[in-house]
Coordinates of C-alpha atoms and ligand atoms in Angstrom, one line a residue:
M1 CA -1.8 -10.6 15.8
T2 CA 0.9 -9.8 17.9
S3 CA 4.2 -9.1 15.9
R4 CA 6.1 -12.4 17.7
K5 CA 3.3 -14.6 16.6
R6 CA 3.7 -12.7 12.7
W7 CA 7.4 -13.4 13.3
E8 CA 7.0 -16.9 14.2
K9 CA 4.7 -17.6 11.1
I10 CA 6.8 -16.0 9.2
Y11 CA 10.1 -17.8 10.7
T12 CA 8.6 -21.4 11.6
K13 CA 12.3 -22.0 13.4
Q14 CA 12.6 -20.5 17.0
N15 CA 13.5 -16.8 17.3
P16 CA 16.5 -16.2 19.6
F17 CA 16.1 -12.8 19.4
T18 CA 13.3 -9.9 21.3
L19 CA 11.2 -8.0 19.4
P20 CA 12.9 -4.4 18.1
Q21 CA 9.8 -2.4 19.0
S22 CA 10.7 -1.7 22.7
V23 CA 14.3 -0.9 21.2
A24 CA 13.7 1.1 18.2
R25 CA 11.8 3.6 21.4
A26 CA 15.0 3.5 23.2
V27 CA 16.9 4.0 19.8
R28 CA 15.3 7.2 19.4
S29 CA 15.4 8.8 22.5
C30 CA 19.4 8.2 22.5
S31 CA 21.5 11.2 22.2
R32 CA 22.0 11.8 18.6
D33 CA 25.6 12.2 18.9
H34 CA 26.2 8.5 17.7
I35 CA 24.3 8.9 14.6
S36 CA 27.3 10.2 13.3
E37 CA 30.7 8.8 12.1
N38 CA 33.4 10.8 11.7
G39 CA 30.7 13.6 11.2
K40 CA 29.1 11.5 8.6
H41 CA 25.8 10.8 8.7
M42 CA 25.5 6.9 9.2
V43 CA 22.5 6.5 6.6
K44 CA 20.8 9.2 4.9
Y45 CA 18.0 7.1 2.8
M46 CA 15.4 4.6 4.1
W47 CA 13.4 2.7 1.4
L48 CA 10.4 1.1 2.7
Y49 CA 8.2 -1.6 0.3
I50 CA 4.8 -1.6 1.8
S51 CA 3.1 -3.9 -0.3
A52 CA 3.6 -7.9 -0.4
D53 CA 3.6 -7.6 -4.3
G54 CA 4.9 -11.2 -4.7
F55 CA 7.1 -9.2 -7.3
H56 CA 9.6 -7.5 -5.5
D57 CA 9.1 -9.5 -2.0
Q58 CA 8.1 -13.0 -1.4
A59 CA 6.5 -12.3 2.0
Q60 CA 3.0 -12.8 2.0
P61 CA -0.1 -9.8 2.8
D62 CA -0.8 -11.5 5.9
Q63 CA 3.3 -11.3 7.0
C64 CA 3.5 -7.4 6.0
M65 CA 4.3 -5.6 8.8
S66 CA 1.9 -3.5 11.2
G67 CA 1.7 0.3 11.0
E68 CA 3.5 0.3 14.5
E69 CA 6.3 -1.9 13.4
W70 CA 6.6 0.3 10.7
L71 CA 6.8 3.8 12.5
S72 CA 9.3 2.0 14.9
V73 CA 11.7 1.5 12.0
I74 CA 11.7 4.9 11.0
D75 CA 12.7 5.5 14.4
E76 CA 15.3 3.9 14.3
G77 CA 16.5 5.4 10.6
A78 CA 16.2 8.6 12.1
A79 CA 18.2 7.6 14.9
L80 CA 20.8 6.8 12.5
G81 CA 20.6 10.5 10.6
V82 CA 18.2 9.1 7.9
K83 CA 16.9 12.4 6.1
Y84 CA 15.1 11.1 3.0
V85 CA 12.5 8.1 3.5
I86 CA 10.5 7.0 0.3
L87 CA 7.9 5.0 0.6
S88 CA 7.1 2.6 -2.3
I89 CA 3.7 1.1 -2.7
G90 CA 2.2 -0.9 -5.6
G91 CA -0.9 -2.6 -4.1
G92 CA -2.9 0.3 -3.9
L93 CA -3.5 2.8 -1.4
K94 CA -6.2 0.9 0.1
E95 CA -4.9 -1.5 1.6
H96 CA -2.2 0.1 3.5
P97 CA -3.5 3.0 5.5
E98 CA -0.8 3.0 7.5
V99 CA 1.1 5.1 5.0
W100 CA -0.7 7.8 6.3
R101 CA 0.6 7.5 9.4
M102 CA 3.6 6.5 8.6
C103 CA 4.5 9.8 6.8
K104 CA 3.0 12.1 9.2
W105 CA 5.2 10.4 11.8
A106 CA 8.3 10.9 9.6
Q107 CA 7.7 14.4 9.2
D108 CA 6.6 15.7 12.7
T109 CA 8.8 13.7 14.6
H110 CA 11.8 13.2 12.8
G111 CA 11.7 16.6 10.0
I112 CA 12.2 13.6 7.4
T113 CA 11.6 14.5 3.8
V114 CA 9.0 11.7 3.0
G115 CA 8.6 10.6 -1.1
I116 CA 5.5 8.3 -2.1
H117 CA 6.4 5.9 -4.7
L118 CA 3.9 4.3 -6.9
Y119 CA 4.2 1.8 -9.4
D120 CA 2.6 -1.5 -10.9
Q121 CA -1.0 -0.2 -10.3
P122 CA -3.1 3.4 -10.4
V123 CA -4.6 4.7 -7.6
T124 CA -7.8 7.0 -7.1
R125 CA -8.1 10.5 -6.3
E126 CA -9.9 9.6 -3.3
E127 CA -6.8 7.6 -2.4
L128 CA -4.5 9.6 -2.7
A129 CA -6.4 12.7 -0.8
P130 CA -4.5 12.4 2.3
V131 CA -2.0 13.2 0.8
T132 CA -2.6 17.2 0.7
E133 CA -3.0 16.7 4.3
L134 CA 0.7 16.3 4.9
D135 CA 3.9 18.9 5.3
A136 CA 3.5 20.3 1.9
N137 CA 7.1 21.1 2.3
L138 CA 8.2 17.2 2.7
T139 CA 6.2 15.7 0.8
H140 CA 6.8 14.2 -2.9
L141 CA 5.1 11.9 -5.3
F142 CA 7.2 9.5 -7.2
I143 CA 5.0 7.7 -9.9
D144 CA 5.8 5.4 -12.7
D145 CA 5.6 6.9 -15.7
D146 CA 3.1 4.3 -17.6
L147 CA 0.8 5.1 -14.2
L148 CA 1.0 8.6 -14.3
Q149 CA -0.2 8.6 -18.0
R150 CA -3.8 7.2 -16.0
M151 CA -3.6 9.3 -13.3
S152 CA -3.3 13.0 -14.4
F153 CA -5.6 14.2 -11.5
V154 CA -1.9 14.5 -9.2
Q155 CA -1.2 17.7 -10.8
E156 CA -4.2 19.0 -9.3
L157 CA -3.3 17.9 -5.6
G158 CA -1.0 20.5 -4.9
V159 CA 2.0 18.5 -4.0
P160 CA 5.5 18.2 -6.5
V161 CA 4.7 15.2 -9.0
H162 CA 8.1 13.8 -10.3
S163 CA 8.8 11.0 -12.5
G164 CA 10.1 7.5 -10.1
E165 CA 12.0 6.0 -13.2
G166 CA 15.3 5.1 -12.4
Q167 CA 18.1 4.5 -14.8
D168 CA 17.1 3.4 -17.8
Q169 CA 20.3 1.0 -18.2
E170 CA 20.3 -3.1 -18.5
I171 CA 22.6 -3.7 -16.5
V172 CA 23.8 -2.0 -13.2
S173 CA 27.4 -0.3 -14.4
P174 CA 29.7 0.6 -12.9
D175 CA 28.9 -0.7 -9.3
C176 CA 26.6 0.8 -7.7
H177 CA 27.5 2.5 -3.9
L178 CA 24.4 3.7 -3.4
P179 CA 23.3 1.3 -0.8
E180 CA 26.0 2.1 1.6
E181 CA 23.9 5.0 2.4
M182 CA 21.1 3.4 2.4
T183 CA 18.2 1.1 4.3
C184 CA 15.8 -0.8 2.2
V185 CA 13.1 -2.8 3.9
G186 CA 10.5 -5.7 2.8
A187 CA 6.6 -5.3 4.1
S188 CA 8.1 -8.6 6.0
G189 CA 11.0 -6.4 7.5
T190 CA 13.6 -8.6 6.0
M191 CA 15.9 -6.0 4.5
Y192 CA 18.1 -6.2 1.5
T193 CA 20.7 -3.9 -0.4
C194 CA 18.6 -2.2 -2.3
G195 CA 15.0 -2.4 -3.9
L196 CA 16.9 -3.6 -7.4
V197 CA 17.6 -6.8 -5.5
L198 CA 15.0 -6.9 -2.8
G199 CA 13.6 -10.7 -2.4
E200 CA 17.1 -12.3 -3.9
D201 CA 19.0 -14.1 -1.5
E202 CA 22.2 -13.1 -2.2
Y203 CA 22.0 -9.8 -1.6
R204 CA 19.8 -10.3 2.2
L205 CA 20.8 -8.7 5.1
G206 CA 18.7 -10.0 7.6
N207 CA 15.6 -9.0 9.1
V208 CA 14.7 -5.9 11.5
F209 CA 13.1 -8.0 14.3
E210 CA 15.9 -9.5 14.9
R211 CA 18.8 -7.2 14.4
K212 CA 19.1 -3.3 14.6
L213 CA 19.8 -1.4 11.7
Q214 CA 23.2 -0.2 13.0
S215 CA 24.4 -3.2 13.1
I216 CA 23.4 -4.5 9.7
M217 CA 24.4 -0.9 8.3
T218 CA 27.9 -1.4 10.5
D219 CA 28.7 -5.2 9.4
D220 CA 31.1 -5.4 6.4
S221 CA 30.5 -8.7 5.8
L222 CA 27.1 -8.1 4.5
P223 CA 26.1 -6.9 0.3
H224 CA 26.1 -2.9 0.7
V225 CA 26.7 -2.6 -2.4
V226 CA 25.6 -4.1 -5.9
P227 CA 28.0 -5.3 -8.7
E228 CA 28.5 -4.4 -12.2
G229 CA 26.3 -6.9 -14.2
V230 CA 23.3 -7.3 -12.3
P231 CA 20.7 -7.0 -14.3
K232 CA 17.5 -4.2 -14.2
I233 CA 15.1 -5.8 -16.3
K234 CA 12.8 -6.3 -13.4
H235 CA 13.0 -2.9 -12.0
H236 CA 14.8 -0.8 -13.3
C237 CA 15.9 1.2 -10.1
N238 CA 12.6 3.0 -10.2
G239 CA 11.9 5.1 -6.6
C240 CA 15.8 4.5 -5.3
P241 CA 15.8 6.7 -3.0
P242 CA 18.9 8.5 -4.1
L243 CA 17.9 9.0 -7.7
M244 CA 14.7 10.2 -6.4
I245 CA 16.2 12.8 -4.3
K246 CA 18.4 14.3 -6.7
R247 CA 15.0 14.3 -9.0
M248 CA 13.5 16.3 -6.1
K249 CA 16.3 18.6 -5.9
N250 CA 16.6 19.5 -9.3
G251 CA 13.0 20.6 -9.6
S252 CA 13.0 18.5 -12.4
H253 CA 8.8 17.4 -11.9
S254 CA 7.0 15.0 -15.0
Ligands
SF4_1 S1 18.1 0.8 -7.4 FE1 19.5 0.9 -8.5 S2 20.2 2.8 -8.8 FE2 19.0 2.3 -6.2 S3 20.7 1.0 -5.3 FE3 20.1 0.0 -6.5 S4 21.5 -0.6 -7.9 FE4 21.4 1.3 -7.3

């Protein structure tokens, strides 16, 4: 199914915008001078929710973006200065072979450090085997604690393994400004402030099919901060890129 057909399936009303894939390719080829504003990277982290798990996102499996579309999202992020990408996968890796191409593309084309965050379901040694073919200097695994206990083989893969757990708080406190430097994209291309609020309308920023990331990230009318008091019962900020990268830099393994 073409991207446009899938878009029409996701949104029954007529889509007034054009598919961004060609735009994203063009963005990538633009001068990197406009990447930075006042010498700062506009976006440093990218958080991609690959699985339509019905838990974090309302996307149905047949609404998931294709591998090619994900590559365009990565291209757009790279053009905005993204240095770190976390791919959160909760539905097993067998269903998402595109993950490996995305990782390789991010590393080889853009020099991006990639973290694979596994939650909800353990994966097998065979499913995870392609991780050994990625750039070892730019690859990290983040695995939620309950899964780590059932996946002891990951320590033998030669890839740094870290806990995927976020913050052990019941609510966000104080306001969290980390999303100001981050994009978070769900399985169908809908963007949210961050993974904690993925699927919540109040924090929906738009869809990669209807707006460029740059336009979304610079739109001050959109919520780029998670306010104090938002409950963390559902997700506990697991896999959150700034938290994971800090853990990675501190060298704290599982
Ligand atoms: S997941 Fe948690 S720590 Fe990360 S940006 Fe959202 S509220 Fe902040």
